[in-house]
mmCIF file of C-alpha atoms and ligand atoms in Angstrom:
data_model
loop_
_atom_site.group_PDB
_atom_site.id
_atom_site.type_symbol
_atom_site.label_atom_id
_atom_site.label_comp_id
_atom_site.label_asym_id
_atom_site.label_seq_id
_atom_site.Cartn_x
_atom_site.Cartn_y
_atom_site.Cartn_z
ATOM 1 C CA MET A 1 -6.947 -15.915 -0.038
ATOM 2 C CA ASN A 2 -9.709 -14.190 -2.616
ATOM 3 C CA GLY A 3 -7.009 -13.742 -5.445
ATOM 4 C CA VAL A 4 -6.409 -10.771 -8.135
ATOM 5 C CA ASP A 5 -9.059 -9.412 -10.152
ATOM 6 C CA VAL A 6 -7.182 -9.870 -13.759
ATOM 7 C CA PRO A 7 -10.671 -7.564 -15.655
ATOM 8 C CA SER A 8 -9.323 -8.545 -19.287
ATOM 9 C CA LEU A 9 -9.482 -12.242 -17.898
ATOM 10 C CA GLY A 10 -12.875 -11.946 -16.332
ATOM 11 C CA VAL A 11 -11.803 -14.047 -13.422
ATOM 12 C CA ARG A 12 -9.046 -13.761 -10.097
ATOM 13 C CA ILE A 13 -5.920 -15.264 -10.399
ATOM 14 C CA HIS A 14 -4.545 -16.795 -7.054
ATOM 15 C CA PRO A 15 -0.744 -15.974 -6.482
ATOM 16 C CA HIS A 16 1.073 -18.071 -4.093
ATOM 17 C CA TYR A 17 3.099 -16.768 -1.372
ATOM 18 C CA GLY A 18 6.381 -15.526 -3.167
ATOM 19 C CA THR A 19 5.211 -15.484 -6.695
ATOM 20 C CA PHE A 20 4.946 -12.375 -8.484
ATOM 21 C CA MET A 21 1.240 -10.610 -8.467
ATOM 22 C CA PRO A 22 -0.406 -9.555 -11.060
ATOM 23 C CA THR A 23 -2.282 -6.229 -9.292
ATOM 24 C CA ARG A 24 -0.927 -3.898 -12.171
ATOM 25 C CA HIS A 25 -3.067 -5.274 -14.756
ATOM 26 C CA GLU A 26 -2.027 -2.707 -17.933
ATOM 27 C CA TYR A 27 0.873 -5.291 -18.720
ATOM 28 C CA VAL A 28 -2.292 -7.809 -18.722
ATOM 29 C CA ASP A 29 -4.361 -6.512 -21.002
ATOM 30 C CA LEU A 30 -1.846 -5.748 -23.709
ATOM 31 C CA VAL A 31 -1.116 -9.370 -24.159
ATOM 32 C CA ALA A 32 -5.018 -9.883 -23.894
ATOM 33 C CA SER A 33 -5.817 -7.158 -26.863
ATOM 34 C CA GLU A 34 -2.579 -7.695 -28.924
ATOM 35 C CA PRO A 35 -3.181 -9.099 -32.221
ATOM 36 C CA LEU A 36 -1.897 -12.773 -32.157
ATOM 37 C CA PRO A 37 0.201 -14.521 -34.963
ATOM 38 C CA ALA A 38 -1.037 -18.000 -34.844
ATOM 39 C CA HIS A 39 -2.769 -20.085 -32.352
ATOM 40 C CA ASP A 40 -0.984 -23.884 -32.204
ATOM 41 C CA LEU A 41 1.484 -23.076 -29.546
ATOM 42 C CA ALA A 42 2.695 -20.647 -27.283
ATOM 43 C CA PHE A 43 5.631 -20.542 -24.723
ATOM 44 C CA ASP A 44 4.934 -17.933 -21.812
ATOM 45 C CA ILE A 45 8.326 -17.446 -20.415
ATOM 46 C CA GLY A 46 8.868 -16.623 -16.718
ATOM 47 C CA THR A 47 4.874 -17.696 -16.062
ATOM 48 C CA GLY A 48 4.791 -16.686 -12.418
ATOM 49 C CA THR A 49 1.219 -17.370 -11.626
ATOM 50 C CA GLY A 50 0.394 -18.120 -15.029
ATOM 51 C CA VAL A 51 -1.953 -14.924 -16.067
ATOM 52 C CA HIS A 52 -0.318 -14.892 -19.228
ATOM 53 C CA SER A 53 -0.959 -18.242 -20.237
ATOM 54 C CA ALA A 54 -4.400 -17.922 -19.067
ATOM 55 C CA VAL A 55 -5.118 -15.041 -21.430
ATOM 56 C CA LEU A 56 -3.651 -16.991 -24.050
ATOM 57 C CA ALA A 57 -5.814 -20.195 -23.328
ATOM 58 C CA LYS A 58 -8.659 -17.520 -22.931
ATOM 59 C CA ARG A 59 -8.019 -16.470 -26.454
ATOM 60 C CA GLY A 60 -8.150 -19.633 -28.310
ATOM 61 C CA ILE A 61 -4.458 -20.905 -28.342
ATOM 62 C CA ARG A 62 -4.829 -24.643 -28.380
ATOM 63 C CA ARG A 63 -1.539 -25.071 -26.295
ATOM 64 C CA VAL A 64 0.549 -23.042 -23.852
ATOM 65 C CA ILE A 65 3.747 -24.339 -22.055
ATOM 66 C CA GLY A 66 4.413 -21.757 -19.333
ATOM 67 C CA THR A 67 8.113 -22.098 -17.882
ATOM 68 C CA ASP A 68 9.786 -21.012 -14.662
ATOM 69 C CA LEU A 69 13.087 -21.290 -12.419
ATOM 70 C CA GLN A 70 10.667 -21.049 -9.299
ATOM 71 C CA ARG A 71 9.092 -24.488 -8.084
ATOM 72 C CA ARG A 72 6.904 -22.034 -6.044
ATOM 73 C CA ALA A 73 5.687 -20.529 -9.393
ATOM 74 C CA VAL A 74 5.036 -23.535 -11.460
ATOM 75 C CA ASP A 75 3.153 -24.651 -8.596
ATOM 76 C CA CYS A 76 1.047 -21.738 -8.055
ATOM 77 C CA ALA A 77 0.363 -21.375 -12.251
ATOM 78 C CA THR A 78 -0.681 -25.083 -12.288
ATOM 79 C CA GLU A 79 -3.212 -24.666 -9.875
ATOM 80 C CA ASN A 80 -4.648 -21.682 -11.453
ATOM 81 C CA PHE A 81 -4.898 -23.788 -14.738
ATOM 82 C CA GLU A 82 -7.167 -26.238 -12.825
ATOM 83 C CA LEU A 83 -8.865 -23.659 -11.239
ATOM 84 C CA LEU A 84 -9.852 -21.632 -14.329
ATOM 85 C CA GLY A 85 -10.880 -25.178 -16.109
ATOM 86 C CA ILE A 86 -7.523 -24.788 -18.559
ATOM 87 C CA ALA A 87 -5.475 -27.638 -17.534
ATOM 88 C CA ASP A 88 -5.803 -29.261 -20.670
ATOM 89 C CA VAL A 89 -4.810 -26.778 -22.504
ATOM 90 C CA ALA A 90 -2.002 -25.200 -20.491
ATOM 91 C CA GLU A 91 0.595 -26.420 -18.351
ATOM 92 C CA ALA A 92 3.476 -24.894 -16.234
ATOM 93 C CA ARG A 93 7.350 -26.697 -16.164
ATOM 94 C CA ILE A 94 10.272 -25.700 -13.972
ATOM 95 C CA CYS A 95 12.524 -24.396 -16.659
ATOM 96 C CA ASP A 96 15.263 -21.923 -17.494
ATOM 97 C CA MET A 97 13.835 -20.002 -20.167
ATOM 98 C CA PHE A 98 12.729 -22.246 -22.927
ATOM 99 C CA PRO A 99 11.122 -25.278 -23.227
ATOM 100 C CA ASP A 100 11.972 -27.612 -25.882
ATOM 101 C CA GLY A 101 10.374 -27.150 -29.398
ATOM 102 C CA LYS A 102 9.310 -23.899 -31.208
ATOM 103 C CA ALA A 103 6.514 -22.414 -30.533
ATOM 104 C CA SER A 104 4.360 -19.529 -33.049
ATOM 105 C CA LEU A 105 4.449 -17.150 -30.407
ATOM 106 C CA ILE A 106 6.226 -16.202 -27.047
ATOM 107 C CA VAL A 107 5.104 -13.982 -24.126
ATOM 108 C CA CYS A 108 7.437 -12.744 -21.770
ATOM 109 C CA ASN A 109 6.875 -10.132 -18.711
ATOM 110 C CA PRO A 110 10.878 -10.450 -17.747
ATOM 111 C CA PRO A 111 12.506 -9.329 -14.508
ATOM 112 C CA TRP A 112 13.745 -6.287 -15.226
ATOM 113 C CA LEU A 113 16.289 -4.681 -12.772
ATOM 114 C CA PRO A 114 20.106 -5.551 -13.491
ATOM 115 C CA GLY A 115 21.123 -7.126 -10.452
ATOM 116 C CA SER A 116 21.161 -9.587 -8.389
ATOM 117 C CA ALA A 117 18.672 -11.718 -6.474
ATOM 118 C CA ALA A 118 19.394 -11.930 -2.633
ATOM 119 C CA THR A 119 16.247 -14.170 -2.217
ATOM 120 C CA SER A 120 14.071 -16.297 -3.797
ATOM 121 C CA PHE A 121 11.610 -13.537 -3.771
ATOM 122 C CA ASP A 122 13.829 -11.285 -6.117
ATOM 123 C CA ALA A 123 14.062 -13.132 -8.845
ATOM 124 C CA ALA A 124 10.561 -12.083 -10.312
ATOM 125 C CA ILE A 125 12.309 -8.680 -10.648
ATOM 126 C CA TYR A 126 15.819 -8.856 -10.728
ATOM 127 C CA ASP A 127 17.755 -10.726 -14.271
ATOM 128 C CA PRO A 128 21.501 -11.355 -13.128
ATOM 129 C CA GLY A 129 23.507 -10.683 -16.750
ATOM 130 C CA SER A 130 20.675 -8.961 -17.919
ATOM 131 C CA GLN A 131 19.676 -12.208 -19.471
ATOM 132 C CA MET A 132 15.935 -11.699 -20.231
ATOM 133 C CA LEU A 133 16.632 -7.842 -20.816
ATOM 134 C CA LEU A 134 15.374 -6.412 -24.192
ATOM 135 C CA ASP A 135 19.381 -5.929 -25.248
ATOM 136 C CA ALA A 136 19.261 -9.401 -26.082
ATOM 137 C CA ILE A 137 16.805 -8.908 -28.932
ATOM 138 C CA ALA A 138 19.349 -8.354 -31.987
ATOM 139 C CA PRO A 139 21.813 -10.656 -31.291
ATOM 140 C CA ALA A 140 19.421 -13.218 -30.544
ATOM 141 C CA GLY A 141 18.526 -12.708 -34.391
ATOM 142 C CA LEU A 142 15.071 -10.757 -33.575
ATOM 143 C CA GLU A 143 13.743 -7.379 -34.521
ATOM 144 C CA VAL A 144 10.656 -4.957 -32.799
ATOM 145 C CA ILE A 145 7.703 -5.101 -34.796
ATOM 146 C CA SER A 146 6.163 -2.924 -32.691
ATOM 147 C CA ARG A 147 5.997 -1.288 -29.013
ATOM 148 C CA LEU A 148 2.601 -0.425 -27.256
ATOM 149 C CA ASP A 149 2.821 1.649 -24.336
ATOM 150 C CA THR A 150 0.179 2.446 -21.695
ATOM 151 C CA THR A 151 -0.008 4.685 -18.681
ATOM 152 C CA PRO A 152 -1.001 3.514 -15.002
ATOM 153 C CA ALA A 153 -4.712 2.957 -14.528
ATOM 154 C CA HIS A 154 -4.239 1.482 -10.984
ATOM 155 C CA CYS A 155 -5.572 4.029 -8.415
ATOM 156 C CA ARG A 156 -2.353 4.703 -6.706
ATOM 157 C CA ALA A 157 -0.798 6.305 -9.760
ATOM 158 C CA SER A 158 -3.743 9.205 -9.439
ATOM 159 C CA ASP A 159 -3.637 9.788 -5.749
ATOM 160 C CA ALA A 160 -1.485 12.489 -5.172
ATOM 161 C CA THR A 161 -1.292 12.080 -1.352
ATOM 162 C CA ASP A 162 0.691 8.820 -1.916
ATOM 163 C CA VAL A 163 4.661 9.536 -1.431
ATOM 164 C CA LEU A 164 5.292 7.970 -4.909
ATOM 165 C CA HIS A 165 2.515 9.563 -6.370
ATOM 166 C CA ALA A 166 4.952 11.778 -8.635
ATOM 167 C CA ALA A 167 6.993 8.242 -9.901
ATOM 168 C CA ARG A 168 3.568 5.956 -9.974
ATOM 169 C CA SER A 169 2.058 8.847 -12.176
ATOM 170 C CA ARG A 170 4.899 8.473 -15.106
ATOM 171 C CA GLU A 171 4.894 4.609 -15.279
ATOM 172 C CA VAL A 172 4.952 3.137 -18.474
ATOM 173 C CA THR A 173 4.006 -0.414 -19.274
ATOM 174 C CA SER A 174 5.455 -1.507 -22.657
ATOM 175 C CA LEU A 175 4.451 -4.319 -25.094
ATOM 176 C CA TRP A 176 7.329 -5.168 -27.297
ATOM 177 C CA ARG A 177 5.939 -7.276 -30.277
ATOM 178 C CA LEU A 178 9.278 -9.136 -31.440
ATOM 179 C CA ARG A 179 9.792 -11.349 -34.777
ATOM 180 C CA VAL A 180 12.716 -13.517 -36.487
ATOM 181 C CA ALA A 181 14.907 -10.638 -38.028
ATOM 182 C CA ALA A 182 14.557 -10.812 -41.871
ATOM 183 C CA THR A 183 17.956 -11.341 -42.136
ATOM 184 C CA ALA A 184 18.338 -14.108 -39.813
ATOM 185 C CA ALA A 185 15.241 -15.587 -41.482
ATOM 186 C CA SER A 186 16.884 -15.673 -44.984
ATOM 187 C CA SER A 187 20.609 -16.520 -43.805
ATOM 188 C CA GLY A 188 18.631 -19.617 -41.567
ATOM 189 C CA ALA A 189 17.397 -20.613 -44.830
ATOM 190 C CA CYS A 190 20.333 -20.836 -46.744
HETATM 191 C C1 SAM B 201 8.014 -10.246 -13.459
HETATM 192 S S1 SAM B 201 7.631 -11.836 -13.111
HETATM 193 C C2 SAM B 201 6.301 -12.124 -14.434
HETATM 194 C C3 SAM B 201 5.238 -13.303 -14.088
HETATM 195 C C4 SAM B 201 4.013 -13.812 -14.540
HETATM 196 N N1 SAM B 201 4.539 -13.835 -16.332
HETATM 197 C C5 SAM B 201 3.497 -12.628 -14.877
HETATM 198 O O1 SAM B 201 3.486 -11.274 -15.925
HETATM 199 O O2 SAM B 201 2.573 -12.000 -13.852
HETATM 200 C C6 SAM B 201 9.275 -12.604 -13.751
HETATM 201 C C7 SAM B 201 8.996 -14.217 -13.860
HETATM 202 O O3 SAM B 201 10.416 -14.937 -14.769
HETATM 203 C C8 SAM B 201 10.786 -15.696 -13.830
HETATM 204 N N2 SAM B 201 11.807 -16.141 -14.319
HETATM 205 C C9 SAM B 201 13.102 -15.798 -13.779
HETATM 206 N N3 SAM B 201 14.241 -15.893 -14.255
HETATM 207 C C10 SAM B 201 13.944 -16.730 -15.100
HETATM 208 C C11 SAM B 201 14.170 -17.895 -15.980
HETATM 209 N N4 SAM B 201 15.503 -17.711 -16.428
HETATM 210 N N5 SAM B 201 13.484 -18.759 -16.561
HETATM 211 C C12 SAM B 201 12.258 -19.002 -16.273
HETATM 212 N N6 SAM B 201 11.602 -17.773 -15.360
HETATM 213 C C13 SAM B 201 12.238 -17.163 -15.066
HETATM 214 C C14 SAM B 201 10.561 -15.487 -12.303
HETATM 215 O O4 SAM B 201 10.944 -16.627 -11.037
HETATM 216 C C15 SAM B 201 9.716 -14.781 -12.373
HETATM 217 O O5 SAM B 201 8.365 -15.691 -11.922
#
């Protein structure tokens, strides 16, 4: 397989069968361009092909740990890290959400549909119990720093003959930047 072109990475990423494909690269571009709080350690939760881990490694993060529930995703990400020559920086692990330890930066492109996954393929887009969705922000002691929206750049969004053109042309991809809430940080220190 030829892989998927990821312009902000300058290389192709190779999805395995059943892993989420980064064909809409707007969301990858957002992670490639936003400010980084530190360069020591980052977690990439729900790593899939490992595309965000690769972007972070390319941006100079010294250690990146990607996690995924799916064995096929972890194998895929591991293979991509080797192909891209970043296996000394980026590692993928089978893990539910977070690995042990703390990181200065956590990125996540979560499954977004609040339903149950019927097959293992669905796990990339269905989020049972909204475990990974944004209504968990405040209860987790986090607050939103900023939200950056982009409009779709892929060709099907501008193809008026596409039956889904109306919906596709209105797609918005958002990067939400979060930090530990001021109240949570101060209460943790007491
Ligand atoms: C929308 S895909 C994003 C994949 C990749 N990060 C990207 O942006 O192309 C979501 C990923 O989260 C993984 N996932 C779902 N629930 C998870 C959990 N509880 N812990 C870790 N990964 C999870 C899925 O298997 C899937 O690979």
